[in-house]
Amino acid sequence: MVLCGSGVSAESGVPTFRDAMTGLWERYDPMQLATPEAFASDPALVWQWYQWRRQLVHEVAPNPAHYALAELERLLPRLTLITQNVDGLHQRAGSADVVEFHGNLLTDICPAAGCGYRGAGGEPADEASGPPPCPQCGVGLRPAVVWFGEAIPGDALDRAFAAVADCDLFFSVGTSSLVYPAAGLAEQALAAGVPVVEINPNPTPLTPAADHVISAPAGTALPAVVESLRQPVHQQDG
Ligand code: BV8
């Protein structure tokens, strides 16, 4: 099982969630913008922030970390990939089964109760525009991401907890381990006696408890993990 955070996309040029945001967004705190309250009070501002991030994601490409995870999926009998990232880069690198714990930036959904509209986000419209009307009911759309204070999608939560219960190795890659319930998954693995490996160039609250810590960028460490799996398994003597 692998839990990914925005550090996995860092080497693609996607700023991590807590890196200072650049340009126009420098003066905003993502923790404040990624909330239903911010969207309710200024839908156009929040919508434009997500349009800026969509545009940025369209301009970048998966990095060796994403490709290594897609390769791991092919090499291992079972792999559950849980990502906190909303950028869709795992899928673009070839991962077929991605659990998007915090949703997806590239998809629009309708916030109107009972509408249920869900569709691919259109081309970012002109800067000043706010959320476009839902094609089904006319209410302003929102990005299909999980904001702070919102529940994790039920299927994602179920798959993550099921995987923790029966995985035999847990990788935590590129996450500051600050956001729950995602960060709780590694804690559950530790409590269940599952070996936990952290890959992160910087220490996090998980570091002291992890069984193994690889203090390296994901784009270096994950290809090395894949390479080690490719080595012929030396038959154990006897
Ligand atoms: C919920 C989508 C309940 C949006 C995101 C007090 C205590 C504990 C919890 C809480 C609390 N108060 C409130 C809460 C709950 C809250 C929470 O955890 N808050 C924290 C911050 C205190 N959680 C929630 O609100 C969650 N929902 O609890 O709901 C509920 C239940 C039922 C019914 C109703 C409600 C929802 C959380 C989801 C929020 N949405 N994203 C968007 O993207 O716009 S979270 C956001 O942060 C991103 O998804 C991001 O992935 C995530 C975590 O951040 P990281 O990925 O770790 O990124 P970060 O920048 O922090 O760190 C990057 C790391 O990478 C660093 O460690 C860096 O060293 C490393 N790195 C850098 N370069 C590399 C690298 N690593 C490897 N290689 C590199 N090259």
Coordinates of C-alpha atoms and ligand atoms in Angstrom, one line a residue:
M1 CA 0.0 0.0 0.0
V2 CA 1.3 3.5 -0.8
L3 CA -0.1 6.8 0.6
C4 CA 1.0 9.7 -1.6
G5 CA 1.1 13.4 -0.8
S6 CA 1.9 16.5 -2.8
G7 CA 5.6 15.8 -2.5
V8 CA 5.1 13.1 -5.2
S9 CA 4.1 15.8 -7.7
A10 CA 6.8 18.3 -6.5
E11 CA 9.3 17.1 -9.1
S12 CA 6.7 17.7 -11.8
G13 CA 6.7 21.3 -10.8
V14 CA 3.4 21.3 -8.9
P15 CA 3.9 23.4 -5.8
T16 CA 3.3 21.3 -2.6
F17 CA 0.3 22.3 -0.6
R18 CA 2.4 24.1 2.0
D19 CA 5.0 25.7 -0.3
A20 CA 4.5 29.4 -0.6
M21 CA 2.1 29.8 -3.5
T22 CA 3.4 31.9 -6.3
G23 CA 2.3 35.0 -8.2
L24 CA -1.2 36.3 -7.7
W25 CA -1.9 33.6 -5.1
E26 CA 1.2 34.4 -2.9
R27 CA -0.9 36.3 -0.4
Y28 CA -3.4 33.5 0.1
D29 CA -3.3 30.6 2.5
P30 CA -4.4 27.4 0.7
M31 CA -5.7 26.1 4.0
Q32 CA -8.1 29.0 4.0
L33 CA -9.0 28.8 0.3
A34 CA -9.6 25.0 0.2
T35 CA -12.8 25.3 2.4
P36 CA -16.5 25.4 1.8
E37 CA -16.6 28.7 3.7
A38 CA -14.2 30.4 1.3
F39 CA -16.2 29.1 -1.7
A40 CA -19.5 30.3 -0.1
S41 CA -18.2 33.7 0.7
D42 CA -16.3 34.3 -2.6
P43 CA -17.0 31.6 -5.2
A44 CA -15.3 33.5 -8.0
L45 CA -12.0 33.8 -6.1
V46 CA -11.9 30.1 -5.1
W47 CA -13.0 29.1 -8.6
Q48 CA -10.2 31.2 -10.1
W49 CA -7.7 29.6 -7.8
Y50 CA -8.7 26.2 -9.0
Q51 CA -8.6 27.3 -12.6
W52 CA -5.0 28.5 -12.0
R53 CA -4.1 25.1 -10.6
R54 CA -5.9 23.3 -13.4
Q55 CA -3.9 25.3 -16.0
L56 CA -0.7 24.6 -14.1
V57 CA -1.4 20.8 -14.0
H58 CA -2.2 20.8 -17.7
E59 CA 1.3 22.3 -18.3
V60 CA 3.3 19.8 -16.3
A61 CA 4.0 16.1 -16.8
P62 CA 4.3 13.1 -14.5
N63 CA 7.8 12.6 -13.0
P64 CA 9.8 9.4 -12.3
A65 CA 7.9 9.0 -9.0
H66 CA 4.6 8.6 -10.8
Y67 CA 6.0 6.3 -13.4
A68 CA 7.7 4.1 -10.7
L69 CA 4.3 3.8 -8.9
A70 CA 2.7 2.8 -12.2
E71 CA 5.4 0.2 -12.6
L72 CA 5.0 -1.1 -9.0
E73 CA 1.3 -1.7 -9.8
R74 CA 2.4 -4.0 -12.7
L75 CA 5.2 -5.7 -10.7
L76 CA 3.4 -6.5 -7.5
P77 CA 0.6 -9.0 -7.1
R78 CA -1.4 -6.4 -5.2
L79 CA -1.0 -2.6 -4.7
T80 CA -3.4 -0.1 -3.3
L81 CA -2.4 3.4 -4.3
I82 CA -4.0 6.1 -2.1
T83 CA -3.3 9.6 -3.2
Q84 CA -4.0 12.9 -1.4
N85 CA -3.2 14.7 -4.7
V86 CA -5.9 16.0 -6.9
D87 CA -3.7 16.6 -10.0
G88 CA -4.4 13.3 -12.0
L89 CA -0.7 12.8 -12.6
H90 CA -0.8 9.1 -11.3
Q91 CA -3.3 8.3 -14.0
R92 CA -1.3 10.1 -16.7
A93 CA 1.7 8.0 -15.7
G94 CA -0.2 4.8 -16.2
S95 CA -1.5 3.9 -12.8
A96 CA -4.8 2.1 -13.5
D97 CA -6.2 1.9 -9.9
V98 CA -5.9 5.2 -8.0
V99 CA -7.8 6.0 -4.9
E100 CA -8.3 9.8 -4.9
F101 CA -8.6 10.4 -1.2
H102 CA -9.1 14.2 -1.6
G103 CA -10.9 14.1 -5.0
N104 CA -9.8 15.4 -8.3
L105 CA -9.0 19.0 -9.5
L106 CA -9.9 18.3 -13.2
T107 CA -13.5 17.3 -12.6
D108 CA -16.5 19.7 -11.9
I109 CA -19.4 18.7 -9.7
C110 CA -22.7 20.4 -9.0
P111 CA -23.1 21.5 -5.3
A112 CA -26.9 21.5 -5.6
A113 CA -28.5 18.8 -3.4
G114 CA -30.0 16.1 -5.6
C115 CA -28.5 17.3 -8.9
G116 CA -25.5 14.9 -9.1
Y117 CA -23.9 16.5 -12.2
R118 CA -20.3 15.5 -12.6
G119 CA -18.2 16.3 -15.6
A120 CA -14.7 17.0 -16.9
G121 CA -13.7 20.6 -16.1
G122 CA -13.8 22.8 -19.2
E123 CA -10.9 24.9 -20.5
P124 CA -10.1 27.6 -18.0
A125 CA -12.3 30.5 -19.1
D126 CA -11.3 34.1 -18.9
E127 CA -9.8 35.1 -15.6
A128 CA -12.6 37.2 -14.2
S129 CA -15.2 34.5 -14.5
G130 CA -16.7 32.7 -11.6
P131 CA -18.1 29.2 -11.4
P132 CA -19.9 28.2 -14.7
P133 CA -23.6 27.2 -14.4
C134 CA -24.3 23.5 -14.0
P135 CA -25.5 22.1 -17.4
Q136 CA -28.2 20.2 -15.6
C137 CA -29.6 22.7 -13.1
G138 CA -27.9 26.0 -13.6
V139 CA -26.3 26.3 -10.1
G140 CA -22.7 27.4 -10.1
L141 CA -20.3 24.4 -10.3
R142 CA -17.4 23.5 -7.9
P143 CA -14.2 21.4 -8.3
A144 CA -14.6 17.8 -7.3
V145 CA -12.1 18.1 -4.5
V146 CA -12.5 17.4 -0.7
W147 CA -12.3 20.7 1.2
F148 CA -11.2 21.0 4.8
G149 CA -14.2 20.2 6.9
E150 CA -15.7 17.9 4.2
A151 CA -15.9 14.2 4.5
I152 CA -13.6 11.9 2.5
P153 CA -15.6 10.1 -0.3
G154 CA -17.1 6.9 1.3
D155 CA -15.6 4.5 -1.3
A156 CA -12.1 6.0 -0.9
L157 CA -12.3 5.8 2.8
D158 CA -13.5 2.2 2.7
R159 CA -10.8 1.1 0.2
A160 CA -8.1 2.8 2.3
F161 CA -9.1 1.2 5.6
A162 CA -9.5 -2.2 3.9
A163 CA -6.1 -1.9 2.4
V164 CA -4.5 -1.0 5.8
A165 CA -6.1 -4.0 7.4
D166 CA -4.5 -6.5 5.0
C167 CA -1.4 -4.9 3.5
D168 CA 2.0 -6.3 4.4
L169 CA 4.0 -3.2 3.7
F170 CA 3.0 0.5 3.9
F171 CA 4.8 3.3 2.1
S172 CA 4.1 7.0 3.0
V173 CA 5.6 9.1 0.3
G174 CA 5.8 12.9 -0.1
T175 CA 3.3 13.9 2.6
S176 CA 3.8 16.1 5.6
S177 CA 1.5 13.6 7.5
L178 CA -0.5 16.6 8.9
V179 CA -3.9 16.1 7.3
Y180 CA -6.4 13.6 8.7
P181 CA -7.8 11.1 8.2
A182 CA -5.1 10.4 5.5
A183 CA -2.3 10.8 8.1
G184 CA -4.1 8.3 10.3
L185 CA -3.6 5.5 7.8
A186 CA 0.1 5.2 8.6
E187 CA -0.8 5.2 12.3
Q188 CA -3.2 2.3 11.7
A189 CA -0.6 0.4 9.8
L190 CA 1.9 0.8 12.7
A191 CA -0.7 -0.2 15.2
A192 CA -1.4 -3.3 13.2
G193 CA 2.3 -4.2 13.1
V194 CA 2.6 -3.5 9.4
P195 CA 6.1 -2.2 8.5
V196 CA 6.0 1.4 7.5
V197 CA 8.5 3.1 5.1
E198 CA 8.5 6.9 4.9
I199 CA 10.0 8.5 1.7
N200 CA 10.5 12.3 2.3
P201 CA 13.5 14.6 2.1
N202 CA 12.3 16.3 5.3
P203 CA 11.2 14.9 8.7
T204 CA 7.5 14.7 9.5
P205 CA 5.5 13.7 12.6
L206 CA 5.6 10.1 11.2
T207 CA 9.4 10.0 10.9
P208 CA 10.1 8.9 14.5
A209 CA 7.6 6.1 14.4
A210 CA 8.4 4.8 10.9
D211 CA 10.3 1.5 10.6
H212 CA 12.4 2.8 7.7
V213 CA 13.0 6.4 6.6
I214 CA 14.3 7.1 3.1
S215 CA 15.3 10.8 3.3
A216 CA 15.3 11.3 -0.5
P217 CA 13.0 12.8 -3.1
A218 CA 10.3 10.5 -4.4
G219 CA 11.6 10.8 -7.9
T220 CA 14.9 9.1 -6.8
A221 CA 13.7 6.7 -4.1
L222 CA 10.7 5.2 -5.8
P223 CA 12.6 4.2 -9.0
A224 CA 15.2 2.7 -6.7
V225 CA 12.5 0.6 -5.0
V226 CA 11.3 -0.6 -8.4
E227 CA 14.8 -1.4 -9.5
S228 CA 15.4 -3.5 -6.3
L229 CA 12.3 -5.5 -7.1
R230 CA 13.6 -6.3 -10.6
Q231 CA 16.7 -7.9 -9.2
P232 CA 16.5 -11.7 -9.5
V233 CA 15.3 -13.1 -6.1
H234 CA 18.2 -15.1 -4.7
Q235 CA 16.7 -18.5 -3.8
Q236 CA 17.0 -18.8 0.0
D237 CA 19.4 -21.7 0.9
G238 CA 17.8 -24.8 2.2
Ligands
BV8_1 C1 -12.4 15.7 7.6 C2 -7.9 18.9 -1.6 C3 -14.4 15.3 8.9 C4 -8.2 20.3 -1.8 C5 -7.0 18.7 0.7 C6 -7.3 19.1 14.3 C7 -6.6 17.9 14.4 C8 -6.7 16.9 13.5 C9 -7.5 17.0 12.3 C10 -8.2 18.2 12.2 C11 -8.1 19.2 13.1 N1 -8.9 20.3 12.7 C12 -9.5 19.9 11.6 C13 -9.1 18.7 11.3 C14 -9.5 17.9 10.1 C15 -8.8 18.3 8.9 C16 -7.3 18.3 9.1 O1 -6.7 17.2 9.1 N2 -6.7 19.5 9.3 C17 -5.3 19.5 9.6 C18 -4.6 20.4 8.6 C19 -5.1 19.9 11.0 N3 -9.1 17.4 7.9 C20 -10.3 17.5 7.1 O2 -10.9 18.5 7.2 C21 -10.6 16.4 6.2 N4 -12.0 16.1 6.5 O3 -11.7 15.6 8.6 O4 -13.8 15.6 7.6 C22 -15.8 15.0 8.6 C23 -16.3 13.7 8.7 C24 -17.6 13.5 8.5 C25 -18.4 14.5 7.9 C26 -17.9 15.8 7.7 C27 -16.6 16.1 8.0 C28 -10.5 16.8 4.8 C29 -9.0 17.0 4.5 C30 -8.9 17.2 3.0 C31 -8.5 18.6 2.6 N5 -8.2 18.7 1.2 N6 -6.8 18.7 -0.6 C32 -7.2 21.0 -2.6 O5 -6.2 20.3 -3.0 O6 -7.3 22.2 -2.9 S1 -5.7 18.5 1.7 C33 -4.3 19.0 1.0 O7 -3.3 18.8 2.0 C34 -3.8 18.2 -0.2 O8 -4.6 17.2 -0.6 C35 -2.4 17.7 0.3 O9 -2.1 16.5 -0.3 C36 -2.8 17.5 1.7 C37 -1.7 17.1 2.6 O10 -0.7 17.9 2.4 P1 0.6 17.1 1.8 O11 0.1 16.3 0.6 O12 1.3 16.3 2.9 O13 1.4 18.3 1.2 P2 2.3 19.2 2.1 O14 2.6 20.4 1.3 O15 1.7 19.4 3.5 O16 3.6 18.4 2.3 C38 4.4 18.0 1.2 C39 5.4 17.0 1.7 O17 6.2 16.6 0.6 C40 6.4 17.7 2.7 O18 6.6 16.8 3.8 C41 7.7 17.8 1.9 O19 8.9 17.5 2.8 C42 7.6 16.6 1.0 N7 8.3 16.7 -0.3 C43 8.7 17.9 -1.0 N8 9.3 17.5 -2.1 C44 9.4 16.2 -2.1 C45 8.7 15.7 -1.0 N9 8.6 14.4 -0.7 C46 9.2 13.5 -1.6 N10 9.8 13.9 -2.8 C47 9.9 15.2 -3.0 N11 10.5 15.6 -4.2

